[in-house]
Structures are given as C-alpha cells and as structure tokens.
CSV table of N, CA and C in Angstrom, one decimal:
chain,number,residue,atom,x,y,z
G,25,MET,N,-66.1,33.7,-10.9
G,25,MET,CA,-67.0,32.5,-10.9
G,25,MET,C,-67.7,32.5,-9.6
G,26,ASN,N,-68.9,32.3,-9.6
G,26,ASN,CA,-69.7,32.2,-8.4
G,26,ASN,C,-69.4,30.9,-7.6
G,27,MET,N,-69.4,30.9,-6.3
G,27,MET,CA,-69.1,29.7,-5.5
G,27,MET,C,-70.5,29.2,-4.9
G,28,PRO,N,-70.9,28.0,-5.2
G,28,PRO,CA,-72.1,27.5,-4.6
G,28,PRO,C,-71.8,27.2,-3.1
G,29,SER,N,-72.8,26.8,-2.4
G,29,SER,CA,-72.8,26.7,-1.0
G,29,SER,C,-71.8,25.6,-0.5
G,30,ASN,N,-71.4,24.6,-1.4
G,30,ASN,CA,-70.5,23.6,-0.9
G,30,ASN,C,-69.0,24.0,-1.1
G,31,ASP,N,-68.8,25.3,-1.5
G,31,ASP,CA,-67.5,25.9,-1.7
G,31,ASP,C,-66.7,25.3,-2.8
G,32,LYS,N,-67.3,24.5,-3.7
G,32,LYS,CA,-66.6,24.0,-4.9
G,32,LYS,C,-67.0,24.9,-6.0
G,33,PRO,N,-66.0,25.3,-6.9
G,33,PRO,CA,-66.4,26.1,-8.1
G,33,PRO,C,-67.4,25.3,-9.0
G,34,GLU,N,-68.3,26.1,-9.5
G,34,GLU,CA,-69.2,25.4,-10.4
G,34,GLU,C,-68.5,24.9,-11.7
G,35,ARG,N,-69.0,23.8,-12.2
G,35,ARG,CA,-68.4,23.3,-13.5
G,35,ARG,C,-69.1,24.1,-14.6
G,36,LEU,N,-68.3,24.9,-15.3
G,36,LEU,CA,-68.9,25.7,-16.4
G,36,LEU,C,-68.3,25.1,-17.7
G,37,ARG,N,-69.2,25.0,-18.7
G,37,ARG,CA,-68.8,24.5,-20.0
G,37,ARG,C,-69.7,24.9,-21.1
G,38,LEU,N,-69.2,25.1,-22.3
G,38,LEU,CA,-70.1,25.4,-23.4
G,38,LEU,C,-70.5,24.1,-24.1
G,39,SER,N,-71.7,24.0,-24.6
G,39,SER,CA,-72.2,22.9,-25.3
G,39,SER,C,-73.1,23.3,-26.4
G,40,ALA,N,-73.0,22.5,-27.5
G,40,ALA,CA,-74.0,22.7,-28.6
G,40,ALA,C,-75.4,22.4,-28.0
G,41,LEU,N,-76.4,23.1,-28.4
G,41,LEU,CA,-77.7,22.9,-28.0
G,41,LEU,C,-78.2,21.5,-28.1
G,42,GLU,N,-78.8,20.9,-27.0
G,42,GLU,CA,-79.3,19.6,-27.1
G,42,GLU,C,-80.8,19.7,-26.7
G,43,PRO,N,-81.6,18.7,-27.1
G,43,PRO,CA,-83.0,18.8,-26.8
G,43,PRO,C,-83.3,18.9,-25.3
G,44,GLY,N,-82.5,18.3,-24.4
G,44,GLY,CA,-82.7,18.3,-23.0
G,44,GLY,C,-82.5,19.7,-22.4
G,45,HIS,N,-81.9,20.7,-23.2
G,45,HIS,CA,-81.7,22.0,-22.7
G,45,HIS,C,-82.9,22.9,-22.9
G,46,LEU,N,-83.8,22.5,-23.8
G,46,LEU,CA,-85.0,23.3,-24.1
G,46,LEU,C,-85.9,23.7,-23.0
G,47,PRO,N,-86.2,22.7,-22.1
G,47,PRO,CA,-87.1,23.1,-21.0
G,47,PRO,C,-86.6,24.3,-20.2
G,48,VAL,N,-85.3,24.3,-19.8
G,48,VAL,CA,-84.7,25.4,-19.1
G,48,VAL,C,-84.7,26.7,-19.9
G,49,LEU,N,-84.2,26.5,-21.2
G,49,LEU,CA,-84.1,27.7,-22.0
G,49,LEU,C,-85.5,28.4,-22.2
G,50,SER,N,-86.6,27.6,-22.2
G,50,SER,CA,-87.9,28.2,-22.4
G,50,SER,C,-88.3,29.0,-21.2
G,51,GLN,N,-87.6,28.8,-20.1
G,51,GLN,CA,-88.0,29.6,-18.8
G,51,GLN,C,-87.1,30.8,-18.7
G,52,PHE,N,-86.2,31.0,-19.6
G,52,PHE,CA,-85.3,32.2,-19.5
G,52,PHE,C,-86.2,33.5,-19.5
G,53,SER,N,-85.7,34.5,-18.8
G,53,SER,CA,-86.4,35.8,-18.8
G,53,SER,C,-85.3,36.9,-18.8
G,54,LEU,N,-85.7,38.0,-19.3
G,54,LEU,CA,-84.8,39.2,-19.3
G,54,LEU,C,-85.6,40.4,-18.9
G,55,PRO,N,-84.9,41.4,-18.2
G,55,PRO,CA,-85.6,42.6,-17.9
G,55,PRO,C,-85.8,43.4,-19.2
G,56,GLU,N,-86.8,44.2,-19.3
G,56,GLU,CA,-87.2,45.0,-20.5
G,56,GLU,C,-86.1,45.8,-21.1
G,57,HIS,N,-85.2,46.4,-20.2
G,57,HIS,CA,-84.1,47.2,-20.8
G,57,HIS,C,-83.1,46.3,-21.5
G,58,GLN,N,-83.0,45.0,-21.2
G,58,GLN,CA,-82.1,44.1,-22.0
G,58,GLN,C,-82.8,43.6,-23.2
G,59,ARG,N,-84.1,43.4,-23.2
G,59,ARG,CA,-84.9,42.9,-24.3
G,59,ARG,C,-84.8,43.8,-25.5
G,60,ARG,N,-84.4,45.0,-25.3
G,60,ARG,CA,-84.3,45.9,-26.5
G,60,ARG,C,-83.1,45.5,-27.3
G,61,PHE,N,-82.1,44.8,-26.7
G,61,PHE,CA,-80.9,44.5,-27.3
G,61,PHE,C,-80.6,43.1,-27.7
G,62,THR,N,-81.4,42.2,-27.2
G,62,THR,CA,-81.3,40.8,-27.5
G,62,THR,C,-82.6,40.1,-27.4
G,63,SER,N,-82.7,38.8,-27.8
G,63,SER,CA,-83.9,38.0,-27.8
G,63,SER,C,-83.7,36.9,-26.8
G,64,LEU,N,-84.9,36.4,-26.3
G,64,LEU,CA,-84.9,35.2,-25.5
G,64,LEU,C,-84.5,34.0,-26.4
G,65,PRO,N,-84.0,32.9,-25.8
G,65,PRO,CA,-83.6,31.7,-26.6
G,65,PRO,C,-84.8,31.2,-27.4
G,66,ASN,N,-86.0,31.1,-26.8
G,66,ASN,CA,-87.2,30.6,-27.5
G,66,ASN,C,-87.4,31.4,-28.8
G,67,GLU,N,-87.3,32.7,-28.7
G,67,GLU,CA,-87.6,33.5,-29.9
G,67,GLU,C,-86.5,33.3,-31.0
G,68,VAL,N,-85.3,33.2,-30.5
G,68,VAL,CA,-84.2,32.9,-31.5
G,68,VAL,C,-84.3,31.6,-32.2
G,69,LEU,N,-84.6,30.6,-31.4
G,69,LEU,CA,-84.8,29.2,-31.9
G,69,LEU,C,-86.0,29.1,-32.9
G,70,LYS,N,-87.1,29.8,-32.6
G,70,LYS,CA,-88.2,29.8,-33.5
G,70,LYS,C,-87.8,30.4,-34.9
G,71,LYS,N,-87.0,31.5,-34.8
G,71,LYS,CA,-86.6,32.1,-36.1
G,71,LYS,C,-85.6,31.2,-36.8
G,72,LEU,N,-84.8,30.5,-36.1
G,72,LEU,CA,-83.8,29.6,-36.8
G,72,LEU,C,-84.5,28.4,-37.3
G,73,GLY,N,-85.6,27.9,-36.7
G,73,GLY,CA,-86.2,26.7,-37.1
G,73,GLY,C,-85.2,25.6,-36.9
G,74,ASP,N,-85.1,24.7,-37.9
G,74,ASP,CA,-84.1,23.6,-37.8
G,74,ASP,C,-82.8,24.2,-38.3
G,75,PRO,N,-81.9,24.5,-37.3
G,75,PRO,CA,-80.7,25.3,-37.7
G,75,PRO,C,-79.9,24.7,-38.8
G,76,PRO,N,-79.7,25.5,-39.8
G,76,PRO,CA,-78.8,25.0,-40.9
G,76,PRO,C,-77.4,24.8,-40.4
G,77,ALA,N,-76.6,24.2,-41.2
G,77,ALA,CA,-75.2,23.8,-40.8
G,77,ALA,C,-74.4,25.1,-40.4
G,78,GLU,N,-74.7,26.2,-41.0
G,78,GLU,CA,-73.9,27.4,-40.7
G,78,GLU,C,-74.3,28.1,-39.4
G,79,LYS,N,-75.3,27.7,-38.7
G,79,LYS,CA,-75.8,28.3,-37.5
G,79,LYS,C,-75.7,27.2,-36.3
G,80,LEU,N,-75.0,27.6,-35.3
G,80,LEU,CA,-74.8,26.6,-34.2
G,80,LEU,C,-75.3,27.3,-32.9
G,81,PRO,N,-76.5,26.9,-32.4
G,81,PRO,CA,-77.0,27.3,-31.1
G,81,PRO,C,-76.1,26.7,-30.0
G,82,VAL,N,-75.7,27.6,-29.0
G,82,VAL,CA,-74.8,27.2,-27.9
G,82,VAL,C,-75.3,27.6,-26.6
G,83,VAL,N,-75.1,26.7,-25.6
G,83,VAL,CA,-75.5,27.1,-24.2
G,83,VAL,C,-74.3,27.0,-23.3
G,84,LEU,N,-74.3,27.9,-22.3
G,84,LEU,CA,-73.3,27.8,-21.2
G,84,LEU,C,-74.0,27.0,-20.1
G,85,LEU,N,-73.3,26.0,-19.7
G,85,LEU,CA,-73.9,25.1,-18.6
G,85,LEU,C,-73.1,25.4,-17.3
G,86,ALA,N,-73.8,25.6,-16.3
G,86,ALA,CA,-73.3,25.7,-14.9
G,86,ALA,C,-73.8,24.5,-14.2
G,87,ALA,N,-72.9,23.6,-13.8
G,87,ALA,CA,-73.3,22.3,-13.2
G,87,ALA,C,-74.4,21.6,-14.0
G,88,ASP,N,-74.2,21.6,-15.3
G,88,ASP,CA,-75.1,21.0,-16.3
G,88,ASP,C,-76.4,21.7,-16.5
G,89,LYS,N,-76.6,22.9,-16.0
G,89,LYS,CA,-77.9,23.6,-16.2
G,89,LYS,C,-77.6,24.8,-17.1
G,90,PRO,N,-78.4,25.0,-18.2
G,90,PRO,CA,-78.2,26.1,-19.0
G,90,PRO,C,-78.4,27.5,-18.3
G,91,VAL,N,-77.4,28.3,-18.4
G,91,VAL,CA,-77.5,29.7,-17.8
G,91,VAL,C,-77.4,30.8,-18.8
G,92,ALA,N,-76.8,30.5,-19.9
G,92,ALA,CA,-76.7,31.5,-21.0
G,92,ALA,C,-76.8,30.8,-22.4
G,93,PHE,N,-77.1,31.6,-23.4
G,93,PHE,CA,-77.4,31.0,-24.7
G,93,PHE,C,-76.9,32.0,-25.7
G,94,PHE,N,-76.5,31.5,-26.9
G,94,PHE,CA,-76.1,32.4,-28.0
G,94,PHE,C,-76.1,31.5,-29.3
G,95,VAL,N,-75.9,32.1,-30.4
G,95,VAL,CA,-75.8,31.4,-31.7
G,95,VAL,C,-74.5,31.9,-32.3
G,96,LEU,N,-73.8,30.9,-32.9
G,96,LEU,CA,-72.6,31.1,-33.7
G,96,LEU,C,-73.1,31.0,-35.2
G,97,ASP,N,-72.8,32.0,-36.0
G,97,ASP,CA,-73.4,32.1,-37.3
G,97,ASP,C,-72.3,32.2,-38.3
G,98,ARG,N,-72.2,31.3,-39.3
G,98,ARG,CA,-71.2,31.3,-40.3
G,98,ARG,C,-71.8,31.6,-41.7
G,99,GLY,N,-73.1,32.1,-41.6
G,99,GLY,CA,-73.9,32.4,-42.8
G,99,GLY,C,-73.5,33.7,-43.5
G,100,GLU,N,-74.3,34.1,-44.4
G,100,GLU,CA,-74.1,35.3,-45.3
G,100,GLU,C,-74.0,36.5,-44.4
G,101,ARG,N,-74.7,36.6,-43.3
G,101,ARG,CA,-74.7,37.8,-42.5
G,101,ARG,C,-73.3,38.3,-42.0
G,102,ILE,N,-72.4,37.4,-41.9
G,102,ILE,CA,-71.1,37.7,-41.4
G,102,ILE,C,-70.4,38.8,-42.2
G,103,ALA,N,-70.6,38.8,-43.5
G,103,ALA,CA,-70.0,39.8,-44.4
G,103,ALA,C,-70.3,41.2,-44.0
G,104,ARG,N,-71.4,41.5,-43.4
G,104,ARG,CA,-71.8,42.8,-43.0
G,104,ARG,C,-70.8,43.3,-41.8
G,105,TYR,N,-70.2,42.4,-41.1
G,105,TYR,CA,-69.5,42.7,-39.9
G,105,TYR,C,-68.0,42.6,-40.0
G,106,THR,N,-67.5,41.8,-41.0
G,106,THR,CA,-66.1,41.6,-41.2
G,106,THR,C,-65.9,41.0,-42.6
G,107,PRO,N,-64.8,41.5,-43.2
G,107,PRO,CA,-64.4,40.9,-44.5
G,107,PRO,C,-63.8,39.5,-44.4
G,108,ASN,N,-63.5,39.1,-43.2
G,108,ASN,CA,-62.8,37.8,-43.0
G,108,ASN,C,-63.8,36.6,-43.3
G,109,GLN,N,-63.5,35.8,-44.3
G,109,GLN,CA,-64.3,34.7,-44.6
G,109,GLN,C,-64.2,33.5,-43.6
G,110,ASN,N,-63.2,33.6,-42.8
G,110,ASN,CA,-62.9,32.6,-41.8
G,110,ASN,C,-63.4,33.0,-40.4
G,111,ALA,N,-64.4,33.9,-40.4
G,111,ALA,CA,-64.9,34.4,-39.1
G,111,ALA,C,-66.2,33.8,-38.8
G,112,VAL,N,-66.6,33.9,-37.6
G,112,VAL,CA,-68.0,33.5,-37.1
G,112,VAL,C,-68.6,34.7,-36.4
G,113,LEU,N,-69.9,34.8,-36.6
G,113,LEU,CA,-70.7,35.9,-35.9
G,113,LEU,C,-71.3,35.4,-34.7
G,114,LEU,N,-71.1,36.0,-33.6
G,114,LEU,CA,-71.8,35.7,-32.3
G,114,LEU,C,-73.0,36.5,-32.2
G,115,ARG,N,-74.2,35.9,-32.1
G,115,ARG,CA,-75.5,36.6,-32.1
G,115,ARG,C,-76.3,36.1,-30.9
G,116,ALA,N,-77.2,37.1,-30.5
G,116,ALA,CA,-78.3,36.8,-29.5
G,116,ALA,C,-77.8,36.2,-28.2
G,117,LEU,N,-76.7,36.7,-27.6
G,117,LEU,CA,-76.3,36.3,-26.3
G,117,LEU,C,-77.3,36.7,-25.3
G,118,SER,N,-77.7,35.8,-24.4
G,118,SER,CA,-78.6,36.2,-23.3
G,118,SER,C,-78.2,35.3,-22.1
G,119,VAL,N,-78.2,35.9,-20.9
G,119,VAL,CA,-78.0,35.2,-19.7
G,119,VAL,C,-79.3,35.3,-18.9
G,120,ASP,N,-79.8,34.2,-18.5
G,120,ASP,CA,-81.1,34.2,-17.8
G,120,ASP,C,-81.1,35.2,-16.7
G,121,HIS,N,-82.1,36.0,-16.5
G,121,HIS,CA,-82.2,37.1,-15.5
G,121,HIS,C,-81.9,36.5,-14.1
G,122,LYS,N,-82.4,35.3,-13.8
G,122,LYS,CA,-82.1,34.8,-12.5
G,122,LYS,C,-80.7,34.4,-12.2
G,123,GLU,N,-79.9,34.3,-13.3
G,123,GLU,CA,-78.5,33.9,-13.2
G,123,GLU,C,-77.5,35.1,-13.4
G,124,GLN,N,-78.0,36.3,-13.7
G,124,GLN,CA,-77.1,37.4,-14.0
G,124,GLN,C,-76.4,37.9,-12.7
G,125,GLY,N,-75.2,38.5,-13.0
G,125,GLY,CA,-74.4,39.0,-11.9
G,125,GLY,C,-73.4,38.0,-11.3
G,126,ARG,N,-73.3,36.8,-12.0
G,126,ARG,CA,-72.4,35.8,-11.5
G,126,ARG,C,-71.2,35.6,-12.4
G,127,GLY,N,-71.1,36.4,-13.4
G,127,GLY,CA,-69.9,36.3,-14.3
G,127,GLY,C,-70.1,35.3,-15.4
G,128,TYR,N,-71.3,34.9,-15.7
G,128,TYR,CA,-71.6,33.9,-16.7
G,128,TYR,C,-71.3,34.4,-18.1
G,129,GLY,N,-71.6,35.6,-18.4
G,129,GLY,CA,-71.3,36.2,-19.8
G,129,GLY,C,-69.8,36.2,-20.0
G,130,GLN,N,-69.1,36.6,-19.0
G,130,GLN,CA,-67.6,36.7,-19.1
G,130,GLN,C,-67.1,35.3,-19.2
G,131,ALA,N,-67.6,34.3,-18.5
G,131,ALA,CA,-67.1,32.9,-18.5
G,131,ALA,C,-67.4,32.3,-19.9
G,132,ALA,N,-68.5,32.6,-20.5
G,132,ALA,CA,-68.8,32.1,-21.8
G,132,ALA,C,-67.8,32.6,-22.8
G,133,MET,N,-67.5,33.9,-22.7
G,133,MET,CA,-66.5,34.5,-23.7
G,133,MET,C,-65.1,33.9,-23.5
G,134,ARG,N,-64.8,33.6,-22.2
G,134,ARG,CA,-63.5,33.0,-22.0
G,134,ARG,C,-63.4,31.5,-22.5
G,135,LEU,N,-64.5,30.8,-22.5
G,135,LEU,CA,-64.5,29.4,-23.0
G,135,LEU,C,-64.7,29.3,-24.5
G,136,LEU,N,-65.2,30.4,-25.1
G,136,LEU,CA,-65.5,30.4,-26.5
G,136,LEU,C,-64.4,30.1,-27.5
G,137,PRO,N,-63.2,30.6,-27.3
G,137,PRO,CA,-62.1,30.3,-28.3
G,137,PRO,C,-61.9,28.8,-28.4
G,138,GLU,N,-61.7,28.1,-27.3
G,138,GLU,CA,-61.5,26.7,-27.3
G,138,GLU,C,-62.6,25.9,-27.9
G,139,PHE,N,-63.9,26.3,-27.5
G,139,PHE,CA,-65.1,25.7,-28.1
G,139,PHE,C,-65.1,25.8,-29.6
G,140,ILE,N,-64.8,27.0,-30.1
G,140,ILE,CA,-64.8,27.2,-31.6
G,140,ILE,C,-63.7,26.4,-32.2
G,141,ARG,N,-62.5,26.3,-31.6
G,141,ARG,CA,-61.4,25.5,-32.2
G,141,ARG,C,-61.8,24.1,-32.3
G,142,SER,N,-62.6,23.6,-31.3
G,142,SER,CA,-62.9,22.1,-31.4
G,142,SER,C,-64.1,21.9,-32.3
G,143,ARG,N,-65.0,22.9,-32.5
G,143,ARG,CA,-66.3,22.7,-33.2
G,143,ARG,C,-66.2,23.2,-34.6
G,144,LEU,N,-65.5,24.3,-34.8
G,144,LEU,CA,-65.4,25.0,-36.1
G,144,LEU,C,-64.0,25.3,-36.5
G,145,PRO,N,-63.3,24.2,-36.9
G,145,PRO,CA,-61.9,24.3,-37.3
G,145,PRO,C,-61.8,25.3,-38.5
G,146,GLY,N,-60.7,26.1,-38.4
G,146,GLY,CA,-60.4,27.1,-39.5
G,146,GLY,C,-61.0,28.5,-39.1
G,147,VAL,N,-61.9,28.6,-38.2
G,147,VAL,CA,-62.4,29.9,-37.8
G,147,VAL,C,-61.2,30.6,-37.0
G,148,ASN,N,-60.9,31.8,-37.5
G,148,ASN,CA,-59.8,32.6,-36.8
G,148,ASN,C,-60.3,33.9,-36.3
G,149,GLU,N,-61.6,34.2,-36.3
G,149,GLU,CA,-62.1,35.5,-35.7
G,149,GLU,C,-63.5,35.3,-35.3
G,150,ILE,N,-63.9,36.0,-34.2
G,150,ILE,CA,-65.2,36.1,-33.7
G,150,ILE,C,-65.6,37.5,-33.9
G,151,ALA,N,-66.7,37.8,-34.5
G,151,ALA,CA,-67.2,39.2,-34.7
G,151,ALA,C,-68.6,39.2,-34.0
G,152,LEU,N,-69.0,40.4,-33.5
G,152,LEU,CA,-70.3,40.6,-32.9
G,152,LEU,C,-70.7,42.0,-33.0
G,153,ALA,N,-72.0,42.3,-33.0
G,153,ALA,CA,-72.5,43.7,-33.0
G,153,ALA,C,-73.1,43.9,-31.6
G,154,VAL,N,-72.8,45.1,-31.0
G,154,VAL,CA,-73.4,45.4,-29.7
G,154,VAL,C,-73.9,46.8,-29.8
G,155,ASN,N,-75.1,47.1,-29.4
G,155,ASN,CA,-75.7,48.4,-29.5
G,155,ASN,C,-74.9,49.4,-28.7
G,156,ALA,N,-74.7,50.6,-29.3
G,156,ALA,CA,-74.0,51.7,-28.7
G,156,ALA,C,-74.5,52.0,-27.3
G,157,ARG,N,-75.8,51.8,-27.1
G,157,ARG,CA,-76.5,52.2,-25.8
G,157,ARG,C,-76.3,51.0,-24.8
G,158,ASN,N,-75.8,49.9,-25.2
G,158,ASN,CA,-75.7,48.7,-24.3
G,158,ASN,C,-74.3,48.7,-23.7
G,159,GLU,N,-73.9,49.7,-22.9
G,159,GLU,CA,-72.6,49.8,-22.4
G,159,GLU,C,-72.1,48.6,-21.6
G,160,HIS,N,-73.1,48.1,-20.8
G,160,HIS,CA,-72.7,46.9,-19.9
G,160,HIS,C,-72.2,45.8,-20.8
G,161,ALA,N,-73.0,45.4,-21.8
G,161,ALA,CA,-72.6,44.3,-22.7
G,161,ALA,C,-71.3,44.6,-23.4
G,162,ARG,N,-71.1,45.8,-23.9
G,162,ARG,CA,-69.9,46.2,-24.6
G,162,ARG,C,-68.7,46.0,-23.7
G,163,HIS,N,-68.8,46.4,-22.4
G,163,HIS,CA,-67.7,46.3,-21.5
G,163,HIS,C,-67.4,44.8,-21.2
G,164,VAL,N,-68.4,44.0,-21.1
G,164,VAL,CA,-68.2,42.5,-20.9
G,164,VAL,C,-67.3,42.0,-22.0
G,165,TYR,N,-67.7,42.3,-23.3
G,165,TYR,CA,-67.0,41.8,-24.4
G,165,TYR,C,-65.5,42.4,-24.4
G,166,LEU,N,-65.4,43.6,-24.1
G,166,LEU,CA,-64.0,44.2,-24.2
G,166,LEU,C,-63.1,43.6,-23.1
G,167,ARG,N,-63.7,43.4,-21.9
G,167,ARG,CA,-62.9,42.7,-20.8
G,167,ARG,C,-62.6,41.3,-21.2
G,168,ALA,N,-63.4,40.7,-22.1
G,168,ALA,CA,-63.1,39.3,-22.5
G,168,ALA,C,-62.1,39.3,-23.7
G,169,GLY,N,-61.6,40.4,-24.1
G,169,GLY,CA,-60.5,40.4,-25.1
G,169,GLY,C,-61.0,40.9,-26.5
G,170,PHE,N,-62.3,41.2,-26.7
G,170,PHE,CA,-62.7,41.7,-28.0
G,170,PHE,C,-62.1,43.1,-28.2
G,171,ARG,N,-61.9,43.5,-29.4
G,171,ARG,CA,-61.4,44.8,-29.8
G,171,ARG,C,-62.4,45.5,-30.6
G,172,ASP,N,-62.5,46.8,-30.4
G,172,ASP,CA,-63.3,47.7,-31.1
G,172,ASP,C,-62.4,48.4,-32.2
G,173,ARG,N,-62.5,48.0,-33.4
G,173,ARG,CA,-61.7,48.6,-34.5
G,173,ARG,C,-62.3,49.9,-35.1
G,174,GLY,N,-63.4,50.3,-34.5
G,174,GLY,CA,-64.0,51.6,-35.0
G,174,GLY,C,-65.1,51.4,-36.0
G,175,TYR,N,-65.4,50.1,-36.4
G,175,TYR,CA,-66.4,49.9,-37.4
G,175,TYR,C,-67.8,49.9,-36.8
G,176,ARG,N,-68.7,50.6,-37.4
G,176,ARG,CA,-70.1,50.7,-36.9
G,176,ARG,C,-71.1,50.4,-38.0
G,177,VAL,N,-72.2,49.9,-37.7
G,177,VAL,CA,-73.3,49.6,-38.6
G,177,VAL,C,-74.6,50.1,-38.0
G,178,MET,N,-75.6,50.4,-38.8
G,178,MET,CA,-76.9,50.8,-38.3
G,178,MET,C,-77.7,49.6,-38.1
G,179,GLY,N,-78.3,49.4,-36.9
G,179,GLY,CA,-79.1,48.2,-36.6
G,179,GLY,C,-80.5,48.7,-36.4
G,180,VAL,N,-81.4,47.8,-36.1
G,180,VAL,CA,-82.8,48.1,-35.9
G,180,VAL,C,-83.0,49.0,-34.7
G,181,GLN,N,-82.1,48.8,-33.6
G,181,GLN,CA,-82.2,49.6,-32.4
G,181,GLN,C,-81.1,50.7,-32.4
G,182,GLY,N,-80.6,51.1,-33.6
G,182,GLY,CA,-79.6,52.2,-33.6
G,182,GLY,C,-78.2,51.7,-33.9
G,183,ILE,N,-77.2,52.5,-33.7
G,183,ILE,CA,-75.8,52.3,-34.0
G,183,ILE,C,-75.3,51.1,-33.3
G,184,GLN,N,-74.6,50.2,-34.0
G,184,GLN,CA,-74.0,49.0,-33.4
G,184,GLN,C,-72.5,49.1,-33.5
G,185,HIS,N,-71.8,48.9,-32.4
G,185,HIS,CA,-70.3,48.7,-32.4
G,185,HIS,C,-70.0,47.3,-32.9
G,186,ILE,N,-69.1,47.2,-33.8
G,186,ILE,CA,-68.7,45.8,-34.2
G,186,ILE,C,-67.4,45.5,-33.5
G,187,LEU,N,-67.4,44.5,-32.8
G,187,LEU,CA,-66.2,44.0,-32.0
G,187,LEU,C,-65.7,42.7,-32.5
G,188,HIS,N,-64.4,42.6,-32.4
G,188,HIS,CA,-63.7,41.4,-33.0
G,188,HIS,C,-62.8,40.8,-31.9
G,189,LEU,N,-62.7,39.5,-32.0
G,189,LEU,CA,-61.7,38.7,-31.2
G,189,LEU,C,-61.0,37.8,-32.2
G,190,ASP,N,-59.6,38.0,-32.4
G,190,ASP,CA,-58.8,37.2,-33.2
G,190,ASP,C,-58.5,35.9,-32.5
G,191,LEU,N,-58.6,34.8,-33.2
G,191,LEU,CA,-58.3,33.5,-32.6
G,191,LEU,C,-57.0,32.9,-33.2
G,192,GLU,N,-56.3,32.3,-32.4
G,192,GLU,CA,-55.1,31.5,-32.9
G,192,GLU,C,-55.6,30.2,-33.4
G,193,ILE,N,-55.1,29.8,-34.5
G,193,ILE,CA,-55.5,28.5,-35.1
G,193,ILE,C,-54.4,27.5,-34.7
G,194,ARG,N,-54.8,26.4,-34.1
G,194,ARG,CA,-53.8,25.4,-33.6
G,194,ARG,C,-53.9,24.2,-34.5
C-alpha cells in the first residue's frame, strides 16, 4: 500500500458505483498497450446503460477518491467461464494510469471476497478472463489467490486464461 506524505496508510475500500464517482471515473486514462485488454470506465458504463440487477459496477476508493473500477457480473455470460451457478464474473478492471504502480489492483482483489460476501450473498466463486498476452495482469490475479485451472476461451483479442478464486461462504 502506498504511503501518502503524512505517513498514514491510505484508506482503501470497495464501493458500489455512486453518482459522485462519475466525474473522477470520466478522467481515467490507460496507456495504449493496456487498452487492448480492458476498457475505460466511461466506455463500460455506456455499454451497461442502467445496470441491471445482475451487473454491479464497483470502484476502489483511496481516501474516498476512485482509483480503480470493475464490474461484477452475475448474468448469462458467466456460463462461458465456469459451470458454477453461484459464481460472479469480474470484468473490465482498470486502474487509472496516474494511480498505477501503487498496488491498487492487488488491494482491490484482497478486498473483493469480503465485499462480495456483504453484497452478493451465496456467491462462492469469482471467475475472470485475462488475455494470454497480458502477463502483468495475470500475475496480479495469481498473487491475489486466483487459480489457473487450465481452462481457455478465445476472445476478441486472442486466447483468454480463465482464472478462479473460490470463496468461503460465512
């Protein structure tokens, strides 16, 4: 976790998307080599429109400022990645370019199991697809506890590794 100048750890927490997050999310940027693998929050939110109940946009807040964004999807698409009907699909993770290198992706993944337990009772697995050429992202997920069970799918940008994180239900 990055230490701000006052030497106190930043307060990091996950939150469901709120209207007040939109101005900061609209300013997110990504380098071109990352844009091949994910979308900016504005693009994702345009496609979602008014998110249906099975899609939950989430932000990672550092001292109440959005620094990362992703969507948790319980819709029909999950069946392509896991046979588990109690799973959720993590999609479109992005960390604002200005905020990268501070461990925010890793922090979001560490906070995610408890967030899911509180928001999506009964979910016992997180699945995600990561492009085979996106080694950095793949290693972030593996370090966070996701497992590669060897399942692959073909995506728009090539082969995708399907990673899984089993959750304990409390």
